[in-house]
mmCIF file of C-alpha atoms in Angstrom:
data_model
loop_
_atom_site.group_PDB
_atom_site.id
_atom_site.type_symbol
_atom_site.label_atom_id
_atom_site.label_comp_id
_atom_site.label_asym_id
_atom_site.label_seq_id
_atom_site.Cartn_x
_atom_site.Cartn_y
_atom_site.Cartn_z
ATOM 1 C CA MET A 1 -13.892 8.381 -11.014
ATOM 2 C CA GLN A 2 -13.451 9.532 -6.867
ATOM 3 C CA ALA A 3 -14.327 7.717 -3.915
ATOM 4 C CA ALA A 4 -16.927 9.450 -1.558
ATOM 5 C CA VAL A 5 -16.602 6.412 0.436
ATOM 6 C CA THR A 6 -13.962 4.152 1.096
ATOM 7 C CA VAL A 7 -13.667 0.292 2.592
ATOM 8 C CA THR A 8 -11.012 -1.588 4.222
ATOM 9 C CA PRO A 9 -10.027 -5.509 2.799
ATOM 10 C CA ALA A 10 -11.712 -6.985 5.957
ATOM 11 C CA GLN A 11 -14.976 -5.098 5.149
ATOM 12 C CA ILE A 12 -15.147 -6.586 1.245
ATOM 13 C CA PRO A 13 -16.301 -10.168 1.816
ATOM 14 C CA GLU A 14 -19.426 -9.161 4.051
ATOM 15 C CA LEU A 15 -20.030 -5.915 1.302
ATOM 16 C CA LEU A 16 -19.929 -9.025 -1.902
ATOM 17 C CA LEU A 17 -21.998 -11.298 -0.489
ATOM 18 C CA GLY A 18 -24.478 -8.798 -0.113
ATOM 19 C CA LEU A 19 -23.947 -6.700 -3.600
ATOM 20 C CA ALA A 20 -22.515 -9.658 -5.941
ATOM 21 C CA THR A 21 -24.904 -11.898 -5.508
ATOM 22 C CA VAL A 22 -27.499 -10.036 -6.873
ATOM 23 C CA ARG A 23 -25.711 -7.382 -8.841
ATOM 24 C CA PRO A 24 -22.316 -6.712 -10.385
ATOM 25 C CA VAL A 25 -20.020 -4.773 -8.902
ATOM 26 C CA PHE A 26 -16.698 -2.956 -9.649
ATOM 27 C CA LEU A 27 -13.708 -2.622 -6.968
ATOM 28 C CA TRP A 28 -11.440 0.684 -7.922
ATOM 29 C CA GLY A 29 -8.433 0.582 -5.747
ATOM 30 C CA ALA A 30 -4.616 1.335 -6.671
ATOM 31 C CA PRO A 31 -2.260 -0.659 -7.857
ATOM 32 C CA GLY A 32 -1.055 -3.986 -5.517
ATOM 33 C CA ILE A 33 -3.371 -3.187 -2.631
ATOM 34 C CA GLY A 34 -4.811 -6.822 -3.351
ATOM 35 C CA LYS A 35 -8.190 -6.231 -5.654
ATOM 36 C CA SER A 36 -7.439 -9.429 -7.752
ATOM 37 C CA SER A 37 -6.908 -12.193 -4.564
ATOM 38 C CA LEU A 38 -10.002 -10.783 -2.893
ATOM 39 C CA VAL A 39 -12.026 -11.360 -5.429
ATOM 40 C CA ARG A 40 -10.672 -14.861 -6.005
ATOM 41 C CA LYS A 41 -10.762 -15.676 -2.449
ATOM 42 C CA PHE A 42 -14.808 -14.639 -2.359
ATOM 43 C CA ALA A 43 -15.247 -16.632 -5.274
ATOM 44 C CA GLU A 44 -13.464 -19.811 -3.855
ATOM 45 C CA SER A 45 -15.733 -18.845 -0.278
ATOM 46 C CA LEU A 46 -18.804 -19.389 -2.245
ATOM 47 C CA GLY A 47 -17.572 -22.634 -3.773
ATOM 48 C CA LEU A 48 -17.056 -20.587 -7.282
ATOM 49 C CA GLU A 49 -14.736 -21.037 -9.739
ATOM 50 C CA CYS A 50 -13.017 -18.054 -10.645
ATOM 51 C CA VAL A 51 -12.671 -17.198 -14.174
ATOM 52 C CA SER A 52 -10.398 -14.015 -14.972
ATOM 53 C CA LEU A 53 -10.890 -12.521 -18.010
ATOM 54 C CA LEU A 54 -7.789 -9.417 -18.444
ATOM 55 C CA GLY A 55 -9.363 -6.270 -20.000
ATOM 56 C CA THR A 56 -6.170 -5.036 -21.339
ATOM 57 C CA GLN A 57 -5.834 -8.758 -23.288
ATOM 58 C CA LEU A 58 -9.136 -8.611 -24.749
ATOM 59 C CA ALA A 59 -10.753 -7.886 -28.032
ATOM 60 C CA PRO A 60 -14.296 -7.712 -28.556
ATOM 61 C CA GLU A 61 -14.374 -11.177 -30.339
ATOM 62 C CA ASP A 62 -12.892 -12.451 -27.496
ATOM 63 C CA LEU A 63 -15.931 -12.054 -25.318
ATOM 64 C CA ILE A 64 -18.753 -12.284 -28.384
ATOM 65 C CA GLY A 65 -17.093 -15.256 -30.044
ATOM 66 C CA VAL A 66 -17.075 -16.134 -33.378
ATOM 67 C CA PRO A 67 -19.819 -16.527 -36.388
ATOM 68 C CA GLN A 68 -20.623 -20.291 -37.283
ATOM 69 C CA ILE A 69 -23.028 -21.262 -39.883
ATOM 70 C CA ARG A 70 -25.948 -23.046 -38.722
ATOM 71 C CA ASP A 71 -29.282 -24.211 -40.884
ATOM 72 C CA GLY A 72 -28.375 -20.935 -43.495
ATOM 73 C CA ARG A 73 -27.827 -18.528 -40.611
ATOM 74 C CA SER A 74 -25.164 -17.037 -38.733
ATOM 75 C CA VAL A 75 -24.631 -17.345 -34.879
ATOM 76 C CA PHE A 76 -21.779 -16.812 -32.558
ATOM 77 C CA CYS A 77 -20.479 -19.130 -30.575
ATOM 78 C CA PRO A 78 -19.141 -17.601 -27.080
ATOM 79 C CA PRO A 79 -15.815 -18.391 -25.888
ATOM 80 C CA GLU A 80 -15.301 -22.131 -23.751
ATOM 81 C CA SER A 81 -13.421 -19.285 -20.902
ATOM 82 C CA ILE A 82 -17.286 -17.749 -20.576
ATOM 83 C CA ALA A 83 -19.857 -20.233 -21.803
ATOM 84 C CA ARG A 84 -20.096 -22.808 -18.824
ATOM 85 C CA ASP A 85 -22.755 -24.782 -18.033
ATOM 86 C CA GLU A 86 -22.088 -24.678 -14.048
ATOM 87 C CA PRO A 87 -22.490 -21.231 -12.147
ATOM 88 C CA TYR A 88 -19.124 -19.548 -11.857
ATOM 89 C CA CYS A 89 -17.411 -16.011 -10.625
ATOM 90 C CA LEU A 90 -16.510 -14.018 -13.673
ATOM 91 C CA PHE A 91 -13.799 -11.635 -12.968
ATOM 92 C CA LEU A 92 -13.418 -8.795 -15.324
ATOM 93 C CA ASP A 93 -10.059 -7.378 -14.363
ATOM 94 C CA GLU A 94 -8.708 -4.264 -15.547
ATOM 95 C CA LEU A 95 -11.918 -3.630 -16.850
ATOM 96 C CA ASN A 96 -11.385 0.046 -17.266
ATOM 97 C CA ALA A 97 -8.239 -0.453 -19.106
ATOM 98 C CA ALA A 98 -9.909 -1.788 -21.720
ATOM 99 C CA THR A 99 -10.417 -0.627 -25.333
ATOM 100 C CA PRO A 100 -14.280 1.378 -25.743
ATOM 101 C CA ASP A 101 -14.887 -1.856 -28.423
ATOM 102 C CA VAL A 102 -14.712 -4.098 -25.568
ATOM 103 C CA GLN A 103 -15.832 -2.239 -22.921
ATOM 104 C CA LYS A 104 -19.254 -2.187 -24.947
ATOM 105 C CA ALA A 105 -18.966 -5.732 -25.937
ATOM 106 C CA PHE A 106 -19.165 -6.115 -21.805
ATOM 107 C CA TYR A 107 -22.632 -3.945 -21.232
ATOM 108 C CA SER A 108 -25.039 -7.541 -22.128
ATOM 109 C CA LEU A 109 -22.671 -9.630 -20.276
ATOM 110 C CA ILE A 110 -22.704 -7.180 -17.194
ATOM 111 C CA LEU A 111 -26.358 -6.134 -16.726
ATOM 112 C CA ASP A 112 -28.065 -8.928 -18.638
ATOM 113 C CA ARG A 113 -25.758 -11.565 -17.482
ATOM 114 C CA ARG A 114 -25.855 -13.019 -21.552
ATOM 115 C CA ILE A 115 -23.330 -12.677 -24.639
ATOM 116 C CA GLY A 116 -25.418 -13.830 -27.728
ATOM 117 C CA ALA A 117 -28.028 -16.260 -27.276
ATOM 118 C CA TYR A 118 -25.550 -17.500 -24.163
ATOM 119 C CA GLU A 119 -26.810 -17.116 -20.137
ATOM 120 C CA LEU A 120 -24.937 -17.031 -16.999
ATOM 121 C CA PRO A 121 -25.935 -19.825 -15.410
ATOM 122 C CA ALA A 122 -28.206 -19.462 -12.238
ATOM 123 C CA GLY A 123 -26.116 -18.346 -9.378
ATOM 124 C CA SER A 124 -23.016 -17.130 -11.391
ATOM 125 C CA ILE A 125 -21.709 -13.452 -10.308
ATOM 126 C CA VAL A 126 -19.632 -10.723 -12.044
ATOM 127 C CA ILE A 127 -16.798 -8.831 -11.267
ATOM 128 C CA GLY A 128 -15.197 -6.153 -12.657
ATOM 129 C CA ALA A 129 -11.885 -4.027 -10.592
ATOM 130 C CA GLY A 130 -9.375 -1.760 -12.019
ATOM 131 C CA ASN A 131 -7.106 1.064 -10.950
ATOM 132 C CA ARG A 132 -7.571 5.015 -11.280
ATOM 133 C CA ALA A 133 -6.735 7.290 -13.633
ATOM 134 C CA THR A 134 -4.628 9.119 -10.120
ATOM 135 C CA ASP A 135 -2.711 6.314 -9.698
ATOM 136 C CA ASN A 136 -0.903 6.968 -13.019
ATOM 137 C CA ALA A 137 -2.027 3.524 -14.027
ATOM 138 C CA LEU A 138 -3.562 2.598 -17.740
ATOM 139 C CA ALA A 139 -7.221 3.279 -17.208
ATOM 140 C CA ARG A 140 -9.838 5.057 -19.517
ATOM 141 C CA PRO A 141 -12.881 6.654 -19.168
ATOM 142 C CA ILE A 142 -15.959 4.119 -18.735
ATOM 143 C CA ALA A 143 -19.060 5.322 -20.578
ATOM 144 C CA SER A 144 -21.572 6.219 -18.203
ATOM 145 C CA ALA A 145 -23.818 3.186 -19.888
ATOM 146 C CA LEU A 146 -21.399 1.055 -18.319
ATOM 147 C CA VAL A 147 -20.660 2.933 -15.092
ATOM 148 C CA ASN A 148 -24.448 2.770 -14.157
ATOM 149 C CA ARG A 149 -24.526 -1.121 -15.067
ATOM 150 C CA LEU A 150 -22.638 -1.101 -12.148
ATOM 151 C CA THR A 151 -22.300 -1.024 -8.125
ATOM 152 C CA HIS A 152 -18.980 0.792 -7.503
ATOM 153 C CA VAL A 153 -17.102 0.166 -3.956
ATOM 154 C CA HIS A 154 -13.839 1.833 -3.428
ATOM 155 C CA LEU A 155 -11.134 -0.072 -1.573
ATOM 156 C CA ARG A 156 -8.162 1.207 0.577
ATOM 157 C CA ALA A 157 -4.808 -0.736 1.902
ATOM 158 C CA SER A 158 -5.456 -1.195 5.873
ATOM 159 C CA ALA A 159 -2.270 -2.134 7.415
ATOM 160 C CA ALA A 160 -3.905 -3.616 10.177
ATOM 161 C CA ASP A 161 -5.514 -6.079 7.756
ATOM 162 C CA TRP A 162 -2.876 -6.187 5.928
ATOM 163 C CA LEU A 163 -0.853 -7.937 9.127
ATOM 164 C CA VAL A 164 -3.637 -10.076 10.042
ATOM 165 C CA TRP A 165 -3.411 -11.847 6.596
ATOM 166 C CA ALA A 166 0.635 -11.764 6.570
ATOM 167 C CA ALA A 167 0.824 -13.461 9.686
ATOM 168 C CA GLU A 168 -1.750 -16.021 8.410
ATOM 169 C CA ASN A 169 0.499 -16.527 4.729
ATOM 170 C CA GLY A 170 3.990 -16.409 6.083
ATOM 171 C CA VAL A 171 5.456 -13.285 5.363
ATOM 172 C CA HIS A 172 9.040 -12.684 6.571
ATOM 173 C CA PRO A 173 9.244 -11.515 10.188
ATOM 174 C CA TRP A 174 10.923 -7.951 9.131
ATOM 175 C CA VAL A 175 8.554 -6.854 6.948
ATOM 176 C CA THR A 176 5.462 -7.870 9.375
ATOM 177 C CA ASP A 177 7.382 -6.092 12.983
ATOM 178 C CA TYR A 178 8.951 -3.317 10.293
ATOM 179 C CA LEU A 179 5.336 -2.696 9.304
ATOM 180 C CA ALA A 180 3.672 -2.929 12.904
ATOM 181 C CA ASP A 181 5.931 0.140 14.032
ATOM 182 C CA ARG A 182 5.075 2.089 10.095
ATOM 183 C CA PRO A 183 1.866 0.792 9.219
ATOM 184 C CA ASP A 184 1.660 4.220 6.848
ATOM 185 C CA HIS A 185 4.609 2.415 4.786
ATOM 186 C CA LEU A 186 2.262 -0.062 3.441
ATOM 187 C CA TRP A 187 1.164 2.292 0.854
ATOM 188 C CA SER A 188 2.674 5.087 -0.969
ATOM 189 C CA GLN A 189 1.137 7.404 -3.602
ATOM 190 C CA PRO A 190 1.997 5.402 -7.141
ATOM 191 C CA PRO A 191 5.228 7.895 -8.706
ATOM 192 C CA LYS A 192 4.891 10.061 -11.507
ATOM 193 C CA THR A 193 7.991 8.850 -12.771
ATOM 194 C CA GLU A 194 9.219 5.246 -13.139
ATOM 195 C CA GLU A 195 10.592 3.694 -9.879
ATOM 196 C CA PRO A 196 8.852 1.277 -7.140
ATOM 197 C CA PHE A 197 6.744 2.085 -4.615
ATOM 198 C CA SER A 198 5.118 0.533 -1.804
ATOM 199 C CA THR A 199 2.341 -1.471 -2.044
ATOM 200 C CA PRO A 200 0.896 -4.419 0.317
ATOM 201 C CA ARG A 201 2.163 -6.644 -3.311
ATOM 202 C CA SER A 202 5.474 -5.146 -3.070
ATOM 203 C CA TRP A 203 6.002 -5.151 0.664
ATOM 204 C CA HIS A 204 4.753 -9.541 0.008
ATOM 205 C CA MET A 205 7.299 -9.257 -2.812
ATOM 206 C CA LEU A 206 10.246 -8.466 -0.418
ATOM 207 C CA SER A 207 9.099 -11.136 1.834
ATOM 208 C CA ASP A 208 9.272 -13.697 -0.898
ATOM 209 C CA ALA A 209 13.035 -12.285 -1.320
ATOM 210 C CA LEU A 210 14.260 -12.354 2.190
ATOM 211 C CA HIS A 211 12.742 -15.761 2.184
ATOM 212 C CA SER A 212 14.423 -16.599 -0.441
ATOM 213 C CA PHE A 213 18.153 -15.445 0.774
ATOM 214 C CA GLY A 214 17.780 -16.197 4.104
ATOM 215 C CA PRO A 215 18.793 -14.877 7.159
ATOM 216 C CA GLY A 216 23.137 -14.758 5.355
ATOM 217 C CA ILE A 217 22.080 -12.321 3.216
ATOM 218 C CA ASP A 218 24.479 -9.872 2.816
ATOM 219 C CA GLU A 219 24.209 -5.897 3.103
ATOM 220 C CA GLU A 220 24.527 -5.478 -0.570
ATOM 221 C CA THR A 221 22.727 -7.574 -1.811
ATOM 222 C CA LEU A 222 19.567 -6.629 0.831
ATOM 223 C CA LYS A 223 20.096 -2.951 -0.420
ATOM 224 C CA VAL A 224 19.575 -3.647 -4.291
ATOM 225 C CA VAL A 225 16.317 -5.645 -3.501
ATOM 226 C CA VAL A 226 14.559 -3.248 -0.602
ATOM 227 C CA HIS A 227 15.131 -0.362 -3.003
ATOM 228 C CA GLY A 228 14.117 -2.519 -6.385
ATOM 229 C CA THR A 229 10.720 -3.354 -4.365
ATOM 230 C CA LEU A 230 9.919 -0.064 -1.988
ATOM 231 C CA THR A 231 9.532 3.873 -2.187
ATOM 232 C CA PRO A 232 12.614 5.182 -1.980
ATOM 233 C CA ALA A 233 12.320 6.793 1.330
ATOM 234 C CA HIS A 234 10.911 3.591 2.683
ATOM 235 C CA ALA A 235 13.640 1.523 1.103
ATOM 236 C CA VAL A 236 16.281 3.344 3.316
ATOM 237 C CA SER A 237 13.808 3.084 6.525
ATOM 238 C CA PHE A 238 13.581 -0.504 5.974
ATOM 239 C CA SER A 239 17.210 -0.776 5.623
ATOM 240 C CA GLY A 240 18.044 1.072 8.880
ATOM 241 C CA TYR A 241 15.544 -1.104 10.145
ATOM 242 C CA ALA A 242 17.205 -4.325 9.051
ATOM 243 C CA LYS A 243 20.665 -3.089 10.221
ATOM 244 C CA ILE A 244 19.204 -2.553 14.025
ATOM 245 C CA VAL A 245 17.864 -6.562 13.904
ATOM 246 C CA ARG A 246 20.691 -7.801 12.361
ATOM 247 C CA HIS A 247 23.377 -6.223 14.726
ATOM 248 C CA ALA A 248 21.117 -5.349 17.874
ATOM 249 C CA PHE A 249 21.490 -2.044 17.626
ATOM 250 C CA GLY A 250 18.461 0.053 18.702
ATOM 251 C CA LEU A 251 17.152 3.939 19.787
ATOM 252 C CA ASP A 252 16.896 2.326 23.789
ATOM 253 C CA ALA A 253 20.834 2.373 23.487
ATOM 254 C CA ILE A 254 21.247 5.763 22.361
ATOM 255 C CA LEU A 255 18.213 6.994 24.740
ATOM 256 C CA LYS A 256 19.923 5.371 27.732
ATOM 257 C CA GLY A 257 23.662 6.712 26.510
ATOM 258 C CA ASP A 258 24.747 3.300 25.710
ATOM 259 C CA ALA A 259 25.599 3.717 22.454
ATOM 260 C CA SER A 260 25.944 6.918 20.071
ATOM 261 C CA TRP A 261 24.488 7.809 16.408
ATOM 262 C CA PRO A 262 26.106 5.863 13.636
ATOM 263 C CA GLY A 263 28.544 8.352 12.141
ATOM 264 C CA ARG A 264 29.546 6.492 9.299
ATOM 265 C CA PRO A 265 28.635 7.182 5.485
ATOM 266 C CA GLU A 266 27.701 3.456 4.979
ATOM 267 C CA ASP A 267 25.438 3.760 8.172
ATOM 268 C CA ARG A 268 23.278 6.795 6.889
ATOM 269 C CA ASP A 269 20.365 4.896 5.879
ATOM 270 C CA LEU A 270 20.333 3.574 9.743
ATOM 271 C CA LEU A 271 20.626 6.688 10.658
ATOM 272 C CA TYR A 272 17.421 8.121 9.044
ATOM 273 C CA TYR A 273 15.613 5.256 10.797
ATOM 274 C CA LEU A 274 16.703 5.826 14.003
ATOM 275 C CA ALA A 275 15.995 9.617 13.455
ATOM 276 C CA ASP A 276 12.752 8.752 12.682
ATOM 277 C CA ALA A 277 12.174 6.664 15.221
ATOM 278 C CA PHE A 278 13.520 9.178 17.948
ATOM 279 C CA ARG A 279 10.943 11.630 16.632
ATOM 280 C CA GLY A 280 8.447 8.917 17.420
ATOM 281 C CA HIS A 281 9.224 8.894 20.488
ATOM 282 C CA LEU A 282 9.359 12.109 21.520
ATOM 283 C CA VAL A 283 5.667 12.766 20.125
ATOM 284 C CA LYS A 284 5.050 10.039 22.423
ATOM 285 C CA GLU A 285 6.605 11.156 25.844
ATOM 286 C CA LEU A 286 6.220 14.959 25.016
ATOM 287 C CA PRO A 287 2.975 16.722 26.623
ATOM 288 C CA ARG A 288 1.261 19.301 23.965
ATOM 289 C CA GLN A 289 1.324 21.733 26.676
ATOM 290 C CA LYS A 290 4.279 22.728 28.589
ATOM 291 C CA GLU A 291 2.555 23.592 32.050
ATOM 292 C CA HIS A 292 1.964 19.659 32.144
ATOM 293 C CA VAL A 293 5.787 18.925 31.628
ATOM 294 C CA SER A 294 6.830 16.681 34.843
ATOM 295 C CA PRO A 295 10.254 17.283 36.338
ATOM 296 C CA SER A 296 11.258 13.602 34.707
ATOM 297 C CA LEU A 297 9.599 15.126 31.243
ATOM 298 C CA ARG A 298 11.481 17.718 31.574
ATOM 299 C CA GLN A 299 14.689 15.614 31.760
ATOM 300 C CA THR A 300 13.585 13.790 28.441
ATOM 301 C CA ALA A 301 13.572 17.253 26.657
ATOM 302 C CA TYR A 302 16.848 18.084 28.059
ATOM 303 C CA ARG A 303 18.391 14.740 27.246
ATOM 304 C CA ALA A 304 16.384 14.738 23.588
ATOM 305 C CA LYS A 305 17.984 18.669 22.465
ATOM 306 C CA SER A 306 21.263 16.954 23.660
ATOM 307 C CA LEU A 307 20.644 14.326 21.375
ATOM 308 C CA LEU A 308 19.623 16.457 18.791
ATOM 309 C CA VAL A 309 22.669 18.781 18.469
ATOM 310 C CA ARG A 310 24.770 15.455 18.276
ATOM 311 C CA LEU A 311 23.115 14.314 15.165
ATOM 312 C CA ALA A 312 23.462 17.632 13.962
ATOM 313 C CA GLU A 313 27.215 17.523 13.988
ATOM 314 C CA ILE A 314 26.664 14.447 11.731
ATOM 315 C CA SER A 315 24.185 15.262 10.030
ATOM 316 C CA VAL A 316 21.845 18.645 10.074
ATOM 317 C CA GLU A 317 19.727 17.308 7.191
ATOM 318 C CA VAL A 318 18.559 14.125 9.237
ATOM 319 C CA ALA A 319 18.690 16.074 12.842
ATOM 320 C CA GLN A 320 15.792 18.055 10.932
ATOM 321 C CA THR A 321 13.710 15.001 10.037
ATOM 322 C CA VAL A 322 13.082 14.784 13.778
ATOM 323 C CA ILE A 323 11.880 18.686 14.220
ATOM 324 C CA ALA A 324 10.409 18.952 10.985
ATOM 325 C CA ASP A 325 6.598 20.470 10.168
ATOM 326 C CA ASP A 326 4.308 17.026 8.832
ATOM 327 C CA ALA A 327 2.922 16.916 5.123
ATOM 328 C CA ASP A 328 0.348 19.684 5.184
ATOM 329 C CA GLY A 329 2.905 22.057 6.994
ATOM 330 C CA LEU A 330 1.739 21.423 10.642
ATOM 331 C CA PRO A 331 4.010 21.237 13.391
ATOM 332 C CA VAL A 332 4.227 17.678 15.032
ATOM 333 C CA LEU A 333 6.532 17.945 17.854
ATOM 334 C CA PRO A 334 5.309 20.173 20.543
ATOM 335 C CA ALA A 335 5.360 23.992 20.302
ATOM 336 C CA TRP A 336 7.254 24.605 23.510
ATOM 337 C CA PHE A 337 10.037 22.379 22.938
ATOM 338 C CA LEU A 338 10.345 23.627 19.095
ATOM 339 C CA VAL A 339 11.044 27.492 20.800
ATOM 340 C CA GLU A 340 13.591 25.692 23.442
ATOM 341 C CA ALA A 341 15.194 24.058 20.642
ATOM 342 C CA ALA A 342 15.186 27.542 18.532
ATOM 343 C CA ARG A 343 16.693 29.167 21.088
ATOM 344 C CA ASP A 344 19.752 26.415 21.965
ATOM 345 C CA MET A 345 19.827 25.166 18.185
ATOM 346 C CA PRO A 346 19.530 27.909 16.443
ATOM 347 C CA ARG A 347 21.152 26.713 13.217
ATOM 348 C CA LEU A 348 19.192 23.632 13.347
ATOM 349 C CA VAL A 349 16.051 25.359 13.095
ATOM 350 C CA GLU A 350 16.808 27.318 10.444
ATOM 351 C CA ALA A 351 17.996 24.648 8.359
ATOM 352 C CA ARG A 352 14.126 23.690 9.044
ATOM 353 C CA ARG A 353 12.846 26.876 7.374
#
């Protein structure tokens, strides 16, 4: 299902309060962005127990129950997990990953709030959730009859929302400080190959590991943990950031001339991180139009080109990332600076192409 409009986690409680209390709701979103925890927290806010049913682990009889003979007639007895006397939140997780037969079994439960003769207690709410087919996750098409029985809400990851949550839940400061600087690294599109990728869930996993190992975690162990939880490019960047934190080695020292670019092969992750930070510094400091360049900014540009030359002497590939275009092929740095870079560093600009 395509998302015409998306919402952030902070918007979910108010939306569910208005929607889920009157009609069933389906939350769409990528793996690891917090759909399940949002539903459980919402149910808790209403004082309702949250009963989760995992679509991938259900058979039709798990919902409609098994038949018994009463007075010469068969009746279906719904399972204890569903048949309750007090109102509750029924959370149908991975609903769209369920088999077609299981999805059909949900029809009356979602629309009519009943299974056989059993009806959900007044005040109960029904919320479903699932991943999208574009997330390379297990997802089956939902029949139009079921689609039409649900109000659909599409969730997107929000670094601002997650950082607020992280501050309240003891997430490791390395993780929160890093994502405060690189909010675009909170989530990445699930890859088509079997490899880790960054999500709010995986950053939380990394935080738990950092807490577990403590401040004495060695560099090799840190690399194993980071590359085991994050998108490869994010893992390299975070490893470089961790070196800065642990060794007080930062971009400011390089800009002031108090330190040089790290040149050891084992510091390549640090070099990538510093180059990325250098790129962000130039985007922030250099004006888009050359006529707005003051004498002090001219000195900044001159110093930047000098640092680029030194960076290229260590690695042309890393230096190229500083002046590279964005994902859409558009220049990130001002055109006038790129022209000067082409004049002073033709080899670097040729590599960029």
